[in-house]
Amino acid sequence: MTKPPTVYDVAHHAGVSIATVSRVLSRPDDVKPATRDRVLASVGELGYVPSGAARGLAARRTGVIGLFFQGLDAMDDLGDIALEGDEAAAGGARIVRDIPERTDTRTLNLYFDEVLRGCELESWRSGFALLVGVGRGSTATQTVRDMAGRVDGLMVLAGSASEEELARLSRHVPIVVMAGPRRGDDLDHVSVSNAEGMRTLTAHLIDDLGARELEYVAGSLGSPDDAERWSGFRAALADRSLEAPEEPTLRGDFTREGGRRVGRELFRRDGLPRAVVCANDQMALGVIDAARIAGVAVPEELIVTGFDGIDAGRLSAPRLTTVRQPMETLGRVSVQALARRLAEPKLPAMSVRLPVEVVLRESSESSVSVSLP
Amino acid sequence: MTKPPTVYDVAHHAGVSIATVSRVLSRPDDVKPATRDRVLASVGELGYVPSGAARGLAARRTGVIGLFFQGLDAMDDLGDIALEGDEAAAGGARIVRDIPERTDTRTLNLYFDEVLRGCELESWRSGFALLVGVGRGSTATQTVRDMAGRVDGLMVLAGSASEEELARLSRHVPIVVMAGPRRGDDLDHVSVSNAEGMRTLTAHLIDDLGARELEYVAGSLGSPDDAERWSGFRAALADRSLEAPEEPTLRGDFTREGGRRVGRELFRRDGLPRAVVCANDQMALGVIDAARIAGVAVPEELIVTGFDGIDAGRLSAPRLTTVRQPMETLGRVSVQALARRLAEPKLPAMSVRLPVEVVLRESSESSVSVSLP
DNA sequence: CTGAAAGCGCTAACAC
DNA sequence: GTGTTAGCGCTTTCAG
């Protein structure tokens, strides 16, 4: 890693001015072919790679957009991985017998992974580089601020930053808020039909499957998604003049283990509801786990439904009825919204709400044929 | 988005010089508390966010590291997603009945997702921001070069860039090559025990399960992983003086559909091998799909094994025996390697080889109890 | 402990 | 078409 060549080196090598080098790289057509080729040759020969920092500073845009979200705190306490000396570590392979029923903390991130993939994909299509930042604990504000300083625009997953912080950052770069309720109407906002989805699913359970006693398993308190889904559930009941409590009576924490716990609790009681409607798939899978242990047949004795449409729900037994969120689309649309604002800074803020899909599978109705491939 | 405040604004507001502002932000302890507080107050009041570009240019490091890999070309042809006018789009929810057996192209990315997560996690721990770039088609070189210009160090997944390109980039920023065979010994390199893992698994099939006729299903031609795994398979046979062809006779393309195709082909022949060893999990799952259709019992009539340890293999029926790669760890260790080189630029290049785990499940031995939770 | 001043490498007017 | 030049906003000696 010798000192990398700069525009000056290239210019000198090619016998042109630095402006010409810059042009060749940004608008090649404005340069005479002969000159251009000469410059390009020098670029190749010297192995010139333009400095993004200098470019960003001078041009006042970086070509980078950022995606920020709040990580799970559980990830904080990870041990170090030994780098073992300076030379080749051992490698090797050992054999283990896998016992079913491992914990599934990894799966918790599936949601982000898909959103991220959508962002990544669309960023590429739009010609942006994507800077990914995860806030954790106390450094979150620092992280997001730092990101704001290096990108042309920032996508923030709802709940990852306070409104004040967002207001502050939005003075600096355009912000797109992803998911969650819209706050104010000055920021662009892309969300998902949480309430509608839950309402449609609940309506289906009541109207089409004749379910009357429904239990609801809420997720973490304070989650905007959780609140919206709960409101959709209540709305479906209210529409049909069925009773629903003010607040959810059962609450997990969006994890499978939380679902199991709630399930156990539920099965200790006398009698069963006809259906357990869960605020996400993880918890629904946990409830199904608990049902199996308690000897409760799903869906014959108990219908269980989730929300999100994660893969594990497609692969479970029984497969999980759920509301599929367009997670990848969420990411893609957010990038598009950002790109649009970057192109047209003074358009009024927009709010896009993406449709969801209620996906019926065997955890709600045995009628769906289980013809595996 | 009014013009954001700069150091000058803050300095003026606080009645100090820009140098002091800079110090307060980088080494607060070098500044008298009273001054510091005054500056901090101004920072807060003005909503100052330092420019990453200017900072990077002046300091000659950006605090950003990059992760680059080659995307799947299939992702190229994605349609546009309508942004529907400027106002709130409709949202809503529709109901669909999910038929099992959807295609699983999404799953193809699982590998990257996990590596990415590891990188992301460790980047955060090390105080770096992570720039993610995916090369696709012809723009790949452009993309990776652009990234190299904006980061302090770059991680490149094997096969995503040519050796010449890597050599060129490595003049500019430190490069860590992830996975794949080590090329030369001038670049840091983190890999996984592909050959060892496949060899151990194959040895187990032969020695412990008494399998003699083994078929191998290779992945895409030219993949370094594929080559290494194949060599591990051959080595296990050779150790036991069993015949193995020079080149794999069956080849898929690392997709489930490819596995199905190979499976169908296999089941048209007379007689069955005792085991089909696949170069990755996706193909193994495809072979199992085909076996089910052909009425071949796994593992009684046919043992099927995979490689990677993706979730789908844990959730399939029967669950898949495989070699689990430490994908998240791969990401984490790569970041650590990069951080180490950034801290000590002239250390000799290192090569870390991460161990894998042979995971026995029911696709190879019915003896593993299937006590679901 | 604080300030002055010299760049960092590039882009974008504006001349020629 | 191509060259000159003035910054972009910050870090970092070096003085004081």
mmCIF file with all atom_site columns, C-alpha atoms in Angstrom, chain B residues 216-278:
data_model
loop_
_atom_site.group_PDB
_atom_site.id
_atom_site.type_symbol
_atom_site.label_atom_id
_atom_site.label_alt_id
_atom_site.label_comp_id
_atom_site.label_asym_id
_atom_site.label_entity_id
_atom_site.label_seq_id
_atom_site.pdbx_PDB_ins_code
_atom_site.Cartn_x
_atom_site.Cartn_y
_atom_site.Cartn_z
_atom_site.occupancy
_atom_site.B_iso_or_equiv
_atom_site.pdbx_formal_charge
_atom_site.auth_seq_id
_atom_site.auth_comp_id
_atom_site.auth_asym_id
_atom_site.auth_atom_id
_atom_site.pdbx_PDB_model_num
ATOM 1  C CA . TYR B 1 216 ? -21.785 -36.855 -5.538  1.00 0.00 ? 216 TYR B CA 1
ATOM 2  C CA . VAL B 1 217 ? -23.839 -33.893 -6.728  1.00 0.00 ? 217 VAL B CA 1
ATOM 3  C CA . ALA B 1 218 ? -21.574 -30.996 -7.551  1.00 0.00 ? 218 ALA B CA 1
ATOM 4  C CA . GLY B 1 219 ? -22.554 -27.341 -7.710  1.00 0.00 ? 219 GLY B CA 1
ATOM 5  C CA . SER B 1 220 ? -21.826 -24.697 -10.268 1.00 0.00 ? 220 SER B CA 1
ATOM 6  C CA . LEU B 1 221 ? -18.703 -25.291 -12.258 1.00 0.00 ? 221 LEU B CA 1
ATOM 7  C CA . GLY B 1 222 ? -15.944 -22.924 -11.337 1.00 0.00 ? 222 GLY B CA 1
ATOM 8  C CA . SER B 1 223 ? -17.030 -22.264 -7.796  1.00 0.00 ? 223 SER B CA 1
ATOM 9  C CA . PRO B 1 224 ? -14.040 -22.543 -5.488  1.00 0.00 ? 224 PRO B CA 1
ATOM 10 C CA . ASP B 1 225 ? -16.247 -23.918 -2.729  1.00 0.00 ? 225 ASP B CA 1
ATOM 11 C CA . ASP B 1 226 ? -17.484 -26.564 -5.076  1.00 0.00 ? 226 ASP B CA 1
ATOM 12 C CA . ALA B 1 227 ? -13.984 -27.604 -6.008  1.00 0.00 ? 227 ALA B CA 1
ATOM 13 C CA . GLU B 1 228 ? -12.843 -27.830 -2.418  1.00 0.00 ? 228 GLU B CA 1
ATOM 14 C CA . ARG B 1 229 ? -15.804 -29.872 -1.336  1.00 0.00 ? 229 ARG B CA 1
ATOM 15 C CA . TRP B 1 230 ? -15.380 -32.241 -4.202  1.00 0.00 ? 230 TRP B CA 1
ATOM 16 C CA . SER B 1 231 ? -11.749 -32.707 -3.319  1.00 0.00 ? 231 SER B CA 1
ATOM 17 C CA . GLY B 1 232 ? -12.734 -33.537 0.254   1.00 0.00 ? 232 GLY B CA 1
ATOM 18 C CA . PHE B 1 233 ? -15.181 -36.122 -1.011  1.00 0.00 ? 233 PHE B CA 1
ATOM 19 C CA . ARG B 1 234 ? -12.586 -37.700 -3.261  1.00 0.00 ? 234 ARG B CA 1
ATOM 20 C CA . ALA B 1 235 ? -10.020 -37.698 -0.497  1.00 0.00 ? 235 ALA B CA 1
ATOM 21 C CA . ALA B 1 236 ? -12.290 -39.665 1.795   1.00 0.00 ? 236 ALA B CA 1
ATOM 22 C CA . LEU B 1 237 ? -12.846 -42.269 -0.914  1.00 0.00 ? 237 LEU B CA 1
ATOM 23 C CA . ALA B 1 238 ? -9.195  -42.412 -1.832  1.00 0.00 ? 238 ALA B CA 1
ATOM 24 C CA . ASP B 1 239 ? -8.200  -42.911 1.802   1.00 0.00 ? 239 ASP B CA 1
ATOM 25 C CA . ARG B 1 240 ? -10.267 -46.052 1.749   1.00 0.00 ? 240 ARG B CA 1
ATOM 26 C CA . SER B 1 241 ? -9.180  -47.194 -1.669  1.00 0.00 ? 241 SER B CA 1
ATOM 27 C CA . LEU B 1 242 ? -12.621 -46.673 -3.088  1.00 0.00 ? 242 LEU B CA 1
ATOM 28 C CA . GLU B 1 243 ? -13.025 -45.607 -6.676  1.00 0.00 ? 243 GLU B CA 1
ATOM 29 C CA . ALA B 1 244 ? -13.872 -42.026 -7.451  1.00 0.00 ? 244 ALA B CA 1
ATOM 30 C CA . PRO B 1 245 ? -14.075 -40.398 -10.839 1.00 0.00 ? 245 PRO B CA 1
ATOM 31 C CA . GLU B 1 246 ? -11.759 -37.540 -11.784 1.00 0.00 ? 246 GLU B CA 1
ATOM 32 C CA . GLU B 1 247 ? -14.653 -35.175 -12.141 1.00 0.00 ? 247 GLU B CA 1
ATOM 33 C CA . PRO B 1 248 ? -18.134 -35.160 -10.621 1.00 0.00 ? 248 PRO B CA 1
ATOM 34 C CA . THR B 1 249 ? -20.606 -36.992 -12.815 1.00 0.00 ? 249 THR B CA 1
ATOM 35 C CA . LEU B 1 250 ? -23.682 -35.204 -11.509 1.00 0.00 ? 250 LEU B CA 1
ATOM 36 C CA . ARG B 1 251 ? -23.831 -31.477 -11.386 1.00 0.00 ? 251 ARG B CA 1
ATOM 37 C CA . GLY B 1 252 ? -26.520 -29.058 -10.244 1.00 0.00 ? 252 GLY B CA 1
ATOM 38 C CA . ASP B 1 253 ? -26.224 -25.334 -9.891  1.00 0.00 ? 253 ASP B CA 1
ATOM 39 C CA . PHE B 1 254 ? -26.547 -24.953 -6.140  1.00 0.00 ? 254 PHE B CA 1
ATOM 40 C CA . THR B 1 255 ? -30.308 -24.448 -6.408  1.00 0.00 ? 255 THR B CA 1
ATOM 41 C CA . ARG B 1 256 ? -33.067 -26.626 -5.067  1.00 0.00 ? 256 ARG B CA 1
ATOM 42 C CA . GLU B 1 257 ? -34.528 -26.929 -8.495  1.00 0.00 ? 257 GLU B CA 1
ATOM 43 C CA . GLY B 1 258 ? -31.174 -28.115 -9.756  1.00 0.00 ? 258 GLY B CA 1
ATOM 44 C CA . GLY B 1 259 ? -31.186 -30.736 -7.019  1.00 0.00 ? 259 GLY B CA 1
ATOM 45 C CA . ARG B 1 260 ? -34.597 -31.932 -8.101  1.00 0.00 ? 260 ARG B CA 1
ATOM 46 C CA . ARG B 1 261 ? -33.461 -32.265 -11.641 1.00 0.00 ? 261 ARG B CA 1
ATOM 47 C CA . VAL B 1 262 ? -30.439 -34.302 -10.680 1.00 0.00 ? 262 VAL B CA 1
ATOM 48 C CA . GLY B 1 263 ? -32.613 -36.378 -8.386  1.00 0.00 ? 263 GLY B CA 1
ATOM 49 C CA . ARG B 1 264 ? -35.066 -37.218 -11.145 1.00 0.00 ? 264 ARG B CA 1
ATOM 50 C CA . GLU B 1 265 ? -32.213 -38.185 -13.396 1.00 0.00 ? 265 GLU B CA 1
ATOM 51 C CA . LEU B 1 266 ? -30.785 -40.414 -10.699 1.00 0.00 ? 266 LEU B CA 1
ATOM 52 C CA . PHE B 1 267 ? -34.052 -42.169 -9.986  1.00 0.00 ? 267 PHE B CA 1
ATOM 53 C CA . ARG B 1 268 ? -34.600 -43.016 -13.637 1.00 0.00 ? 268 ARG B CA 1
ATOM 54 C CA . ARG B 1 269 ? -31.532 -45.220 -13.551 1.00 0.00 ? 269 ARG B CA 1
ATOM 55 C CA . ASP B 1 270 ? -31.547 -48.818 -12.440 1.00 0.00 ? 270 ASP B CA 1
ATOM 56 C CA . GLY B 1 271 ? -30.578 -49.254 -8.850  1.00 0.00 ? 271 GLY B CA 1
ATOM 57 C CA . LEU B 1 272 ? -29.755 -46.649 -6.272  1.00 0.00 ? 272 LEU B CA 1
ATOM 58 C CA . PRO B 1 273 ? -26.544 -45.629 -4.615  1.00 0.00 ? 273 PRO B CA 1
ATOM 59 C CA . ARG B 1 274 ? -26.584 -45.901 -0.860  1.00 0.00 ? 274 ARG B CA 1
ATOM 60 C CA . ALA B 1 275 ? -25.980 -42.197 -0.413  1.00 0.00 ? 275 ALA B CA 1
ATOM 61 C CA . VAL B 1 276 ? -26.105 -38.969 -2.362  1.00 0.00 ? 276 VAL B CA 1
ATOM 62 C CA . VAL B 1 277 ? -23.637 -36.426 -1.124  1.00 0.00 ? 277 VAL B CA 1
ATOM 63 C CA . CYS B 1 278 ? -24.517 -32.926 -2.278  1.00 0.00 ? 278 CYS B CA 1
#
